[in-house]
Amino acid sequence: MTPPVSHCLHEARCLFIMSFLAGFLATSATGASAGDGLAGPGAKNESRPAVSLHPENPRYFLFRGKPLVLIAATEHYGSVINRPFDFERYLADAADKRQTVTRTFLLFREQQSARNPSSPCKPESPDFVTPWPRTGPGNAIDGEPRFDLDQWNPEYFRRLHRFLSRASELGIVVELTLFSNTYGDSVWALNPLRAENNLQGVGKIPWYEYTTLHNGPLVERQMAYLSKIIQETSRYDNVYYEICNESGGNADPHASVADVDAWQERVARLVRDELARLKRPHLVFGSQAFGYKPAFRQELDQSFAEKTFDAVNVHPLPGLVLAGKEYMLGHFMSKQLVLKDFRDFCRASQAFRKPCVPDEDNTASMYRDPIGWTIHRKRAWVALLSQCHYDYIDFSITVGSETGTRQSSRMLRTWMKHLSDFMQTIDFVHAKSEPDWIVQRPPHVVDAALTLPGGYVAYLADDREVTDPSGGSPISGAVSLRIPKGNYRASSYSPITGASSPGIVIKGADTPVSIELAPFEHDVVLQLSRLP
């Protein structure tokens, strides 16, 4: 994703028009309703509860009777909208690598650029598949036929159902991202809902008003699209909905943060009303809008405290504010680690009984090399061992390379598999974040530590930045632990190889206990299990 830089309608009239239009469009001649052949497989999932918050620990999820933590190194969200993208191969590999979630944009098309020309969310114009067909007459800004917003596109919905059905079969949860920020005029030029791109002339607005309630005809079409998506996808138990990717305001005085949040609330209300009508209680994700000006800043307390969102998606960036403190979580594509701030932000989110998902982590994702991948391995472990979730864009996945490159598969994607496998060996639902049991650690080491039923686990990572000449050199020394009296088996686990060391027995005492660490590069996991 491109990084964030940068008179309301009368209520009764608006709701009436939207309701009428949604019904009209859902039954248009070519568009079809949910039951006329576009639906595809997946109806069997209606009898299963959808992914939900875990009843014992609402910072996690429950999916098909088992606790779920979201972990993914995923493609760039173009699985459905990019015709040549082979999502069968992508999903099979994601399942093999134990990735539990994939994030899928349903409408947004990203602009190609010299810096990053080839992500699946940047289809070539003839390959862009949307909810509406390109029928013409006349051409859109990209040179292809204009969109007919009075019809639904059978190809799009067939492709969407195939994708969701296959993900369901593989046990992968799908985040369906309903809308996105448009960032600027050049990206807005690619959107079917821009006036020049559709036969109906809907969307005669500047880009920054796309996520506001200022233009009645546009809002009506957005709401009709929402209703259709919910009708088509809510039968699947493996989906949840994100309101808007990177919603932002204050780019212009006519589109304030408050304007954007009012639009988000309207979207969320329609989603929940439609789900209630269909008796499908799916989760809704998102966050408050950030502000472009005077400087990038995103206040997150309301996202966690209010009911608009069941879980909070957070894009790690500078200027995130939680519980009165501002965090610097790394600049976009900077190869910054900032591991301590990242851990501290994750820990601060534990004060709220709602999942926190560092989503679309982008500090180094463009760099398809071991350095960038190592940065994201560390940030993923810190997030999960600090009771959050984690989603990273794997830019090695492109059309024709849906399983990544040989190197990314061997390294990044295998490392993510190790992390996912490891999480299944610990009782994370009943874990507690209690870092004080680690009293001392070697220089340059940041820890993410949990107390578990019957033991402890700590992720220890070198926090030196790539700009530090000594960064990456081996770390050794002792950790000092404060643990209750008793016998414990202590072992280490490698996030790189997925192997555990033989255990040694240590004794807890009234005073801290010291363990000498074998030299390691970048990171290691320390595990203590209490013996009978």
Short mmCIF file of C-alpha atoms in Angstrom, two decimals:
data_model
loop_
_atom_site.label_atom_id
_atom_site.label_comp_id
_atom_site.label_asym_id
_atom_site.label_seq_id
_atom_site.Cartn_x
_atom_site.Cartn_y
_atom_site.Cartn_z
CA MET A 1 0.00 0.00 0.00
CA THR A 2 1.06 3.54 -0.59
CA PRO A 3 1.78 5.03 2.83
CA PRO A 4 -0.49 7.59 4.31
CA VAL A 5 0.88 11.06 3.62
CA SER A 6 -1.32 13.24 3.20
CA HIS A 7 -23.38 18.83 4.06
CA CYS A 8 -24.45 15.56 5.28
CA LEU A 9 -27.54 13.97 3.62
CA HIS A 10 -30.82 14.04 5.39
CA GLU A 11 -30.86 10.76 7.31
CA ALA A 12 -34.33 9.47 6.47
CA ARG A 13 -34.04 10.33 2.79
CA CYS A 14 -30.62 8.73 2.55
CA LEU A 15 -31.65 5.48 4.21
CA PHE A 16 -34.73 5.22 2.01
CA ILE A 17 -32.78 5.77 -1.20
CA MET A 18 -30.03 3.37 -0.21
CA SER A 19 -32.49 0.66 0.72
CA PHE A 20 -34.38 1.10 -2.55
CA LEU A 21 -31.22 1.17 -4.64
CA ALA A 22 -29.69 -1.86 -2.95
CA GLY A 23 -32.84 -3.85 -3.63
CA PHE A 24 -32.99 -2.67 -7.23
CA LEU A 25 -29.39 -3.48 -7.97
CA ALA A 26 -29.48 -6.84 -6.27
CA THR A 27 -32.21 -7.95 -8.65
CA SER A 28 -31.04 -6.32 -11.88
CA ALA A 29 -31.21 -8.52 -14.96
CA THR A 30 -27.54 -9.42 -15.22
CA GLY A 31 -26.51 -8.74 -11.65
CA ALA A 32 -28.31 -11.56 -9.94
CA SER A 33 -29.19 -12.12 -6.35
CA ALA A 34 -27.40 -14.35 -3.91
CA GLY A 35 -29.44 -17.33 -4.97
CA ASP A 36 -29.39 -17.25 -8.76
CA GLY A 37 -26.13 -18.94 -9.62
CA LEU A 38 -23.43 -16.49 -8.63
CA ALA A 39 -23.25 -17.83 -5.14
CA GLY A 40 -21.07 -20.86 -5.78
CA PRO A 41 -20.06 -23.24 -2.97
CA GLY A 42 -19.93 -22.21 0.64
CA ALA A 43 -23.55 -22.45 1.73
CA LYS A 44 -22.54 -25.42 3.89
CA ASN A 45 -20.69 -22.97 6.13
CA GLU A 46 -23.91 -21.21 7.14
CA SER A 47 -24.49 -23.81 9.86
CA ARG A 48 -21.10 -23.10 11.46
CA PRO A 49 -20.45 -20.10 13.73
CA ALA A 50 -18.31 -17.47 12.07
CA VAL A 51 -14.90 -16.60 13.43
CA SER A 52 -15.54 -14.73 16.69
CA LEU A 53 -13.80 -13.24 19.70
CA HIS A 54 -12.57 -15.90 22.10
CA PRO A 55 -14.98 -16.07 25.07
CA GLU A 56 -12.17 -16.52 27.61
CA ASN A 57 -9.78 -13.96 26.19
CA PRO A 58 -11.26 -11.40 23.76
CA ARG A 59 -7.82 -10.35 22.57
CA TYR A 60 -7.84 -13.58 20.57
CA PHE A 61 -10.31 -15.33 18.27
CA LEU A 62 -12.26 -18.56 18.15
CA PHE A 63 -12.52 -20.39 14.83
CA ARG A 64 -14.16 -23.79 14.38
CA GLY A 65 -13.88 -24.55 18.07
CA LYS A 66 -10.18 -23.67 18.42
CA PRO A 67 -8.34 -20.56 19.60
CA LEU A 68 -6.91 -18.49 16.76
CA VAL A 69 -4.08 -16.02 16.47
CA LEU A 70 -3.78 -14.19 13.17
CA ILE A 71 -0.41 -14.59 11.51
CA ALA A 72 0.40 -13.98 7.85
CA ALA A 73 3.03 -13.10 5.36
CA THR A 74 0.61 -12.55 2.50
CA GLU A 75 0.41 -11.36 -1.05
CA HIS A 76 -0.54 -7.77 -1.70
CA TYR A 77 -4.31 -8.30 -1.47
CA GLY A 78 -5.10 -8.72 -5.18
CA SER A 79 -6.25 -12.34 -5.14
CA VAL A 80 -9.74 -11.61 -6.47
CA ILE A 81 -9.35 -8.38 -8.43
CA ASN A 82 -6.34 -9.52 -10.50
CA ARG A 83 -7.51 -11.98 -13.16
CA PRO A 84 -4.19 -13.75 -13.87
CA PHE A 85 -3.32 -14.23 -10.19
CA ASP A 86 -3.46 -17.95 -9.37
CA PHE A 87 -4.99 -17.85 -5.93
CA GLU A 88 -5.22 -21.65 -5.81
CA ARG A 89 -1.42 -21.86 -5.71
CA TYR A 90 -1.19 -18.94 -3.30
CA LEU A 91 -3.70 -20.41 -0.84
CA ALA A 92 -2.16 -23.89 -0.98
CA ASP A 93 1.23 -22.47 -0.08
CA ALA A 94 -0.22 -20.23 2.63
CA ALA A 95 -1.80 -23.30 4.21
CA ASP A 96 1.46 -25.22 3.92
CA LYS A 97 3.20 -22.36 5.74
CA ARG A 98 0.49 -22.40 8.46
CA GLN A 99 -0.63 -18.86 7.67
CA THR A 100 -3.96 -18.40 9.42
CA VAL A 101 -5.29 -15.31 7.61
CA THR A 102 -5.16 -13.59 4.24
CA ARG A 103 -6.24 -10.03 3.58
CA THR A 104 -8.24 -9.41 0.40
CA PHE A 105 -9.17 -6.08 -1.14
CA LEU A 106 -12.58 -6.21 -2.81
CA LEU A 107 -12.50 -2.93 -4.75
CA PHE A 108 -9.28 -0.98 -4.41
CA ARG A 109 -6.75 -1.01 -7.21
CA GLU A 110 -3.31 0.31 -6.41
CA GLN A 111 -1.26 2.37 -8.82
CA GLN A 112 1.79 0.83 -10.39
CA SER A 113 5.10 2.55 -9.75
CA ALA A 114 8.73 2.18 -10.72
CA ARG A 115 9.64 1.42 -7.11
CA ASN A 116 7.11 -1.39 -6.80
CA PRO A 117 5.53 -2.24 -10.16
CA SER A 118 4.26 -5.76 -9.77
CA SER A 119 2.19 -6.53 -6.68
CA PRO A 120 -1.06 -8.47 -7.25
CA CYS A 121 -3.03 -5.41 -6.13
CA LYS A 122 -1.76 -3.59 -9.22
CA PRO A 123 -3.41 -5.46 -12.09
CA GLU A 124 -2.96 -4.32 -15.66
CA SER A 125 -6.07 -2.47 -16.83
CA PRO A 126 -7.54 -5.36 -18.92
CA ASP A 127 -7.07 -7.71 -15.93
CA PHE A 128 -8.81 -5.57 -13.29
CA VAL A 129 -11.92 -7.51 -12.14
CA THR A 130 -14.51 -5.50 -10.21
CA PRO A 131 -18.07 -5.93 -8.90
CA TRP A 132 -19.33 -4.12 -12.01
CA PRO A 133 -18.73 -5.16 -15.62
CA ARG A 134 -16.90 -3.04 -18.17
CA THR A 135 -19.51 -2.64 -20.90
CA GLY A 136 -18.93 0.78 -22.41
CA PRO A 137 -19.87 2.68 -24.46
CA GLY A 138 -16.85 4.87 -24.09
CA ASN A 139 -13.65 4.32 -22.20
CA ALA A 140 -12.60 4.94 -18.62
CA ILE A 141 -9.51 6.93 -17.74
CA ASP A 142 -7.35 3.79 -18.05
CA GLY A 143 -8.42 3.26 -21.67
CA GLU A 144 -10.65 0.25 -21.02
CA PRO A 145 -14.49 0.31 -21.36
CA ARG A 146 -16.40 2.23 -18.75
CA PHE A 147 -18.19 0.41 -15.90
CA ASP A 148 -21.97 -0.07 -15.75
CA LEU A 149 -22.94 0.43 -12.12
CA ASP A 150 -26.47 -0.87 -12.78
CA GLN A 151 -25.14 -4.39 -13.31
CA TRP A 152 -23.17 -6.83 -11.20
CA ASN A 153 -20.23 -8.64 -12.76
CA PRO A 154 -20.74 -12.44 -12.75
CA GLU A 155 -17.01 -13.09 -13.23
CA TYR A 156 -16.11 -11.13 -10.11
CA PHE A 157 -18.53 -12.98 -7.88
CA ARG A 158 -17.61 -16.38 -9.27
CA ARG A 159 -13.98 -15.62 -8.61
CA LEU A 160 -14.76 -14.31 -5.11
CA HIS A 161 -16.70 -17.45 -4.22
CA ARG A 162 -13.99 -19.75 -5.53
CA PHE A 163 -11.43 -17.91 -3.46
CA LEU A 164 -13.49 -17.98 -0.25
CA SER A 165 -14.46 -21.63 -0.74
CA ARG A 166 -10.87 -22.73 -1.23
CA ALA A 167 -9.67 -20.70 1.75
CA SER A 168 -12.44 -22.29 3.81
CA GLU A 169 -11.39 -25.78 2.76
CA LEU A 170 -7.83 -24.99 3.84
CA GLY A 171 -8.89 -23.45 7.15
CA ILE A 172 -7.63 -19.96 6.27
CA VAL A 173 -9.53 -16.93 7.60
CA VAL A 174 -10.10 -14.13 5.08
CA GLU A 175 -10.19 -10.45 5.89
CA LEU A 176 -12.50 -8.83 3.34
CA THR A 177 -11.41 -5.21 2.98
CA LEU A 178 -14.47 -3.32 1.78
CA PHE A 179 -12.97 0.09 0.98
CA SER A 180 -9.64 1.87 0.96
CA ASN A 181 -8.26 5.34 1.11
CA THR A 182 -7.59 6.63 -2.40
CA TYR A 183 -4.45 8.64 -1.47
CA GLY A 184 -4.43 11.01 -4.44
CA ASP A 185 -5.92 11.86 -7.80
CA SER A 186 -3.85 9.33 -9.76
CA VAL A 187 -5.14 6.44 -7.64
CA TRP A 188 -8.69 7.86 -7.64
CA ALA A 189 -8.44 7.78 -11.45
CA LEU A 190 -8.42 3.94 -11.28
CA ASN A 191 -11.65 3.64 -9.26
CA PRO A 192 -14.90 2.47 -10.94
CA LEU A 193 -16.80 4.90 -8.71
CA ARG A 194 -15.12 7.95 -10.21
CA ALA A 195 -17.49 9.80 -12.57
CA GLU A 196 -15.30 9.53 -15.67
CA ASN A 197 -15.10 5.76 -15.27
CA ASN A 198 -18.78 4.76 -15.13
CA LEU A 199 -21.82 5.17 -17.38
CA GLN A 200 -23.91 6.73 -14.62
CA GLY A 201 -21.47 9.60 -13.97
CA VAL A 202 -21.39 8.79 -10.25
CA GLY A 203 -18.46 10.15 -8.26
CA LYS A 204 -17.97 13.76 -9.34
CA ILE A 205 -15.77 14.58 -6.37
CA PRO A 206 -12.11 15.11 -5.51
CA TRP A 207 -10.31 12.02 -4.22
CA TYR A 208 -10.33 13.02 -0.55
CA GLU A 209 -14.17 13.06 -0.40
CA TYR A 210 -14.46 9.40 -1.45
CA THR A 211 -14.63 8.33 2.21
CA THR A 212 -17.09 11.01 3.35
CA LEU A 213 -20.86 11.40 3.23
CA HIS A 214 -20.69 14.56 1.10
CA ASN A 215 -21.88 13.15 -2.23
CA GLY A 216 -25.29 11.47 -2.08
CA PRO A 217 -25.19 9.49 -5.36
CA LEU A 218 -21.74 8.10 -4.52
CA VAL A 219 -22.77 7.08 -1.01
CA GLU A 220 -25.84 5.34 -2.41
CA ARG A 221 -23.70 3.25 -4.76
CA GLN A 222 -21.21 2.46 -2.01
CA MET A 223 -24.01 1.20 0.22
CA ALA A 224 -25.55 -0.89 -2.56
CA TYR A 225 -22.14 -2.48 -3.16
CA LEU A 226 -21.81 -3.18 0.58
CA SER A 227 -25.19 -4.88 0.75
CA LYS A 228 -24.30 -7.06 -2.21
CA ILE A 229 -20.95 -8.08 -0.74
CA ILE A 230 -22.49 -9.00 2.62
CA GLN A 231 -25.27 -10.99 0.91
CA GLU A 232 -22.71 -12.93 -1.11
CA THR A 233 -20.04 -13.57 1.52
CA SER A 234 -21.71 -13.80 4.93
CA ARG A 235 -22.48 -17.49 4.40
CA TYR A 236 -18.80 -18.27 4.94
CA ASP A 237 -17.65 -18.92 8.49
CA ASN A 238 -14.05 -17.97 7.68
CA VAL A 239 -14.53 -14.28 6.91
CA TYR A 240 -14.58 -11.00 8.75
CA TYR A 241 -14.90 -7.46 7.36
CA GLU A 242 -12.56 -4.49 7.44
CA ILE A 243 -14.37 -1.18 6.92
CA CYS A 244 -11.64 0.79 5.22
CA ASN A 245 -7.95 0.36 4.69
CA GLU A 246 -5.95 3.34 5.96
CA SER A 247 -8.85 5.75 6.30
CA GLY A 248 -7.47 9.28 6.47
CA GLY A 249 -8.78 12.81 6.85
CA ASN A 250 -7.56 16.39 6.94
CA ALA A 251 -5.97 16.17 3.49
CA ASP A 252 -8.36 19.03 2.70
CA PRO A 253 -10.65 21.09 4.95
CA HIS A 254 -13.65 19.59 3.13
CA ALA A 255 -12.74 16.08 4.35
CA SER A 256 -11.83 16.20 8.01
CA VAL A 257 -10.99 13.25 10.23
CA ALA A 258 -14.48 13.65 11.75
CA ASP A 259 -16.03 13.52 8.26
CA VAL A 260 -14.22 10.28 7.47
CA ASP A 261 -15.11 8.69 10.80
CA ALA A 262 -18.78 9.62 10.27
CA TRP A 263 -18.62 7.80 6.93
CA GLN A 264 -16.97 4.79 8.59
CA GLU A 265 -19.73 4.66 11.19
CA ARG A 266 -22.35 4.70 8.41
CA VAL A 267 -20.57 1.84 6.63
CA ALA A 268 -20.24 -0.18 9.82
CA ARG A 269 -23.92 0.35 10.65
CA LEU A 270 -25.03 -0.92 7.26
CA VAL A 271 -22.73 -3.94 7.52
CA ARG A 272 -24.09 -4.85 10.94
CA ASP A 273 -27.71 -4.25 9.90
CA GLU A 274 -27.29 -6.47 6.85
CA LEU A 275 -25.58 -9.17 8.91
CA ALA A 276 -28.35 -9.02 11.50
CA ARG A 277 -30.96 -9.39 8.77
CA LEU A 278 -29.10 -12.45 7.47
CA LYS A 279 -28.50 -13.77 11.01
CA ARG A 280 -24.73 -13.99 10.49
CA PRO A 281 -22.80 -12.33 13.38
CA HIS A 282 -19.46 -11.65 11.70
CA LEU A 283 -16.73 -9.44 13.13
CA VAL A 284 -15.99 -5.92 11.91
CA PHE A 285 -12.41 -4.63 11.95
CA GLY A 286 -10.94 -1.17 11.45
CA SER A 287 -9.66 1.92 13.18
CA GLN A 288 -10.30 5.63 13.51
CA ALA A 289 -9.11 7.76 10.63
CA PHE A 290 -5.65 9.22 10.84
CA GLY A 291 -4.93 12.87 10.12
CA TYR A 292 -2.70 13.91 7.25
CA LYS A 293 -2.15 17.44 8.57
CA PRO A 294 -0.51 19.21 10.26
CA ALA A 295 1.56 16.05 10.69
CA PHE A 296 0.60 12.40 10.44
CA ARG A 297 -1.14 11.36 13.65
CA GLN A 298 -3.61 8.63 14.53
CA GLU A 299 -5.47 8.58 17.84
CA LEU A 300 -6.48 5.00 18.63
CA ASP A 301 -8.18 5.04 22.03
CA GLN A 302 -11.70 5.36 20.59
CA SER A 303 -11.00 2.52 18.18
CA PHE A 304 -10.35 0.25 21.15
CA ALA A 305 -12.95 1.70 23.52
CA GLU A 306 -16.01 2.18 21.28
CA LYS A 307 -18.24 -0.38 19.57
CA THR A 308 -17.67 0.52 15.93
CA PHE A 309 -14.92 -2.08 15.60
CA ASP A 310 -14.69 -5.54 17.14
CA ALA A 311 -10.95 -5.62 16.53
CA VAL A 312 -8.48 -2.86 15.72
CA ASN A 313 -6.24 -2.93 12.66
CA VAL A 314 -3.14 -0.81 13.19
CA HIS A 315 -0.67 0.05 10.46
CA PRO A 316 2.66 0.49 12.24
CA LEU A 317 3.92 4.00 11.47
CA PRO A 318 5.19 7.05 13.35
CA GLY A 319 2.58 9.16 15.15
CA LEU A 320 0.36 6.45 16.63
CA VAL A 321 -1.19 7.55 19.93
CA LEU A 322 -2.56 5.09 22.48
CA ALA A 323 -3.49 5.83 26.10
CA GLY A 324 -1.96 9.29 25.85
CA LYS A 325 1.44 8.14 24.60
CA GLU A 326 2.81 8.56 21.10
CA TYR A 327 4.70 5.69 19.52
CA MET A 328 7.20 5.61 16.69
CA LEU A 329 6.79 2.22 15.00
CA GLY A 330 8.96 2.83 11.97
CA HIS A 331 8.80 4.81 8.76
CA PHE A 332 7.39 3.30 5.60
CA MET A 333 9.93 1.12 3.76
CA SER A 334 12.75 2.32 5.99
CA LYS A 335 14.37 -0.90 7.14
CA GLN A 336 13.83 0.35 10.68
CA LEU A 337 13.44 -2.20 13.45
CA VAL A 338 12.41 0.06 16.41
CA LEU A 339 11.72 -3.15 18.30
CA LYS A 340 11.36 -1.70 21.79
CA ASP A 341 8.75 0.87 20.71
CA PHE A 342 6.93 -1.82 18.75
CA ARG A 343 6.85 -4.10 21.80
CA ASP A 344 5.78 -1.30 24.12
CA PHE A 345 2.90 -0.35 21.81
CA CYS A 346 1.74 -3.98 21.71
CA ARG A 347 1.93 -4.16 25.49
CA ALA A 348 -0.06 -0.93 25.84
CA SER A 349 -2.85 -2.44 23.73
CA GLN A 350 -3.25 -5.17 26.37
CA ALA A 351 -5.12 -2.67 28.54
CA PHE A 352 -8.06 -3.06 26.16
CA ARG A 353 -10.16 -6.20 25.87
CA LYS A 354 -10.12 -6.17 22.11
CA PRO A 355 -7.71 -7.70 19.58
CA CYS A 356 -4.93 -5.53 18.25
CA VAL A 357 -3.65 -6.45 14.81
CA PRO A 358 -0.45 -4.79 13.58
CA ASP A 359 -1.68 -5.10 10.08
CA GLU A 360 0.18 -4.62 6.84
CA ASP A 361 3.50 -4.02 8.53
CA ASN A 362 5.59 -2.16 6.00
CA THR A 363 8.85 -1.03 7.56
CA ALA A 364 10.91 -3.19 5.23
CA SER A 365 8.49 -5.24 3.16
CA MET A 366 9.61 -3.86 -0.20
CA TYR A 367 13.11 -5.18 0.39
CA ARG A 368 13.00 -8.78 -0.74
CA ASP A 369 16.22 -9.76 0.99
CA PRO A 370 17.34 -11.46 4.23
CA ILE A 371 17.77 -8.13 6.04
CA GLY A 372 14.22 -6.97 5.37
CA TRP A 373 12.82 -10.41 6.11
CA THR A 374 14.74 -10.63 9.39
CA ILE A 375 13.30 -7.29 10.49
CA HIS A 376 9.79 -8.60 9.92
CA ARG A 377 10.51 -11.95 11.55
CA LYS A 378 11.52 -10.10 14.70
CA ARG A 379 8.51 -7.79 14.61
CA ALA A 380 6.17 -10.74 14.06
CA TRP A 381 7.54 -12.62 17.08
CA VAL A 382 7.40 -9.51 19.25
CA ALA A 383 3.78 -8.87 18.25
CA LEU A 384 2.58 -12.40 18.97
CA LEU A 385 4.58 -12.76 22.21
CA SER A 386 3.08 -9.42 23.28
CA GLN A 387 -0.47 -10.76 22.80
CA CYS A 388 -1.15 -9.09 19.46
CA HIS A 389 -1.54 -10.48 15.94
CA TYR A 390 0.56 -9.82 12.83
CA ASP A 391 0.17 -9.34 9.09
CA TYR A 392 3.07 -8.59 6.78
CA ILE A 393 3.07 -8.03 3.02
CA ASP A 394 5.29 -10.51 1.22
CA PHE A 395 6.30 -8.64 -1.92
CA SER A 396 7.99 -11.73 -3.32
CA ILE A 397 4.52 -12.99 -4.25
CA THR A 398 3.45 -11.74 -7.67
CA VAL A 399 1.47 -12.95 -10.66
CA GLY A 400 3.38 -16.02 -11.82
CA SER A 401 5.16 -16.37 -8.46
CA GLU A 402 2.17 -17.01 -6.23
CA THR A 403 4.24 -19.02 -3.74
CA GLY A 404 7.05 -16.47 -3.60
CA THR A 405 10.57 -16.95 -4.79
CA ARG A 406 12.75 -19.92 -3.88
CA GLN A 407 14.68 -17.76 -1.42
CA SER A 408 11.62 -16.17 0.21
CA SER A 409 10.01 -19.59 0.57
CA ARG A 410 13.13 -21.02 2.20
CA MET A 411 13.58 -18.06 4.51
CA LEU A 412 10.71 -15.64 5.24
CA ARG A 413 7.82 -17.96 4.55
CA THR A 414 9.41 -20.85 6.44
CA TRP A 415 10.21 -18.57 9.35
CA MET A 416 6.55 -17.55 9.49
CA LYS A 417 5.62 -21.23 9.51
CA HIS A 418 7.88 -21.80 12.51
CA LEU A 419 6.19 -18.92 14.36
CA SER A 420 2.71 -20.20 13.57
CA ASP A 421 3.66 -23.74 14.63
CA PHE A 422 5.25 -22.48 17.84
CA MET A 423 2.11 -20.59 18.84
CA GLN A 424 0.19 -23.85 18.70
CA THR A 425 2.50 -25.32 21.35
CA ILE A 426 1.66 -22.71 24.00
CA ASP A 427 -1.59 -21.82 25.75
CA PHE A 428 -1.66 -18.23 24.49
CA VAL A 429 -5.32 -17.76 25.45
CA HIS A 430 -4.47 -18.11 29.14
CA ALA A 431 -1.06 -16.48 28.98
CA LYS A 432 -0.28 -13.24 30.80
CA SER A 433 2.15 -10.55 29.86
CA GLU A 434 4.43 -10.34 32.89
CA PRO A 435 7.85 -9.15 31.77
CA ASP A 436 9.19 -8.67 35.30
CA TRP A 437 10.30 -12.29 35.57
CA ILE A 438 13.19 -11.37 33.31
CA VAL A 439 15.39 -9.25 35.55
CA GLN A 440 18.44 -8.79 33.37
CA ARG A 441 19.45 -9.54 29.79
CA PRO A 442 22.52 -9.07 27.60
CA PRO A 443 23.17 -5.69 25.95
CA HIS A 444 21.15 -4.90 22.79
CA VAL A 445 18.45 -7.44 23.70
CA VAL A 446 14.72 -6.66 23.79
CA ASP A 447 12.39 -9.26 25.28
CA ALA A 448 8.72 -10.08 24.78
CA ALA A 449 7.79 -12.29 27.71
CA LEU A 450 4.73 -14.25 28.81
CA THR A 451 3.76 -16.25 31.85
CA LEU A 452 1.96 -19.45 30.85
CA PRO A 453 0.00 -22.02 32.81
CA GLY A 454 2.88 -24.15 34.10
CA GLY A 455 5.74 -22.13 32.70
CA TYR A 456 7.22 -19.15 30.94
CA VAL A 457 8.27 -18.11 27.45
CA ALA A 458 10.36 -15.17 26.30
CA TYR A 459 11.41 -14.01 22.87
CA LEU A 460 14.84 -12.39 23.02
CA ALA A 461 15.92 -10.30 20.03
CA ASP A 462 18.83 -8.15 19.00
CA ASP A 463 17.40 -4.63 18.67
CA ARG A 464 20.33 -3.06 16.81
CA GLU A 465 19.34 -1.24 13.64
CA VAL A 466 20.86 -1.98 10.25
CA THR A 467 22.68 1.35 10.53
CA ASP A 468 24.63 0.05 13.56
CA PRO A 469 27.99 -1.32 12.34
CA SER A 470 27.88 -3.99 15.06
CA GLY A 471 24.32 -5.04 14.22
CA GLY A 472 23.93 -8.73 13.48
CA SER A 473 27.05 -9.82 15.30
CA PRO A 474 26.50 -12.72 17.75
CA ILE A 475 25.02 -12.02 21.15
CA SER A 476 25.97 -13.98 24.24
CA GLY A 477 25.73 -13.57 27.98
CA ALA A 478 23.36 -14.39 30.78
CA VAL A 479 19.72 -13.75 31.49
CA SER A 480 18.65 -13.34 35.08
CA LEU A 481 15.21 -14.70 35.95
CA ARG A 482 12.91 -14.23 38.92
CA ILE A 483 10.85 -17.44 39.13
CA PRO A 484 9.14 -19.15 42.07
CA LYS A 485 10.75 -22.02 43.92
CA GLY A 486 10.57 -25.34 42.13
CA ASN A 487 12.23 -27.26 39.34
CA TYR A 488 11.97 -26.13 35.72
CA ARG A 489 13.12 -27.47 32.41
CA ALA A 490 14.74 -24.68 30.41
CA SER A 491 15.24 -24.96 26.65
CA SER A 492 15.76 -22.67 23.68
CA TYR A 493 13.94 -22.54 20.34
CA SER A 494 15.28 -21.12 17.10
CA PRO A 495 12.90 -18.91 15.07
CA ILE A 496 15.18 -19.54 12.10
CA THR A 497 15.38 -23.35 12.11
CA GLY A 498 12.32 -24.28 14.16
CA ALA A 499 14.47 -26.56 16.31
CA SER A 500 14.59 -26.78 20.09
CA SER A 501 17.66 -27.40 22.22
CA PRO A 502 17.88 -30.20 24.78
CA GLY A 503 16.47 -29.03 28.09
CA ILE A 504 18.37 -28.42 31.29
CA VAL A 505 16.92 -28.40 34.81
CA ILE A 506 17.10 -25.18 36.81
CA LYS A 507 15.80 -24.36 40.27
CA GLY A 508 13.69 -21.36 41.18
CA ALA A 509 14.70 -19.48 44.30
CA ASP A 510 14.01 -16.42 46.41
CA THR A 511 16.72 -14.60 44.49
CA PRO A 512 17.09 -14.29 40.70
CA VAL A 513 18.45 -17.29 38.82
CA SER A 514 21.00 -16.84 36.08
CA ILE A 515 21.12 -18.80 32.80
CA GLU A 516 24.01 -18.47 30.37
CA LEU A 517 22.78 -18.17 26.80
CA ALA A 518 24.57 -19.90 23.98
CA PRO A 519 25.74 -17.31 21.41
CA PHE A 520 22.99 -16.48 18.93
CA GLU A 521 22.45 -14.17 15.98
CA HIS A 522 19.37 -11.94 15.90
CA ASP A 523 16.92 -13.90 18.06
CA VAL A 524 16.17 -16.88 20.24
CA VAL A 525 13.21 -18.11 22.32
CA LEU A 526 13.66 -19.16 25.94
CA GLN A 527 11.12 -21.63 27.37
CA LEU A 528 10.68 -22.75 30.97
CA SER A 529 8.32 -25.59 31.91
CA ARG A 530 7.64 -26.38 35.56
CA LEU A 531 8.41 -29.96 36.50
CA PRO A 532 6.26 -32.03 38.88
#
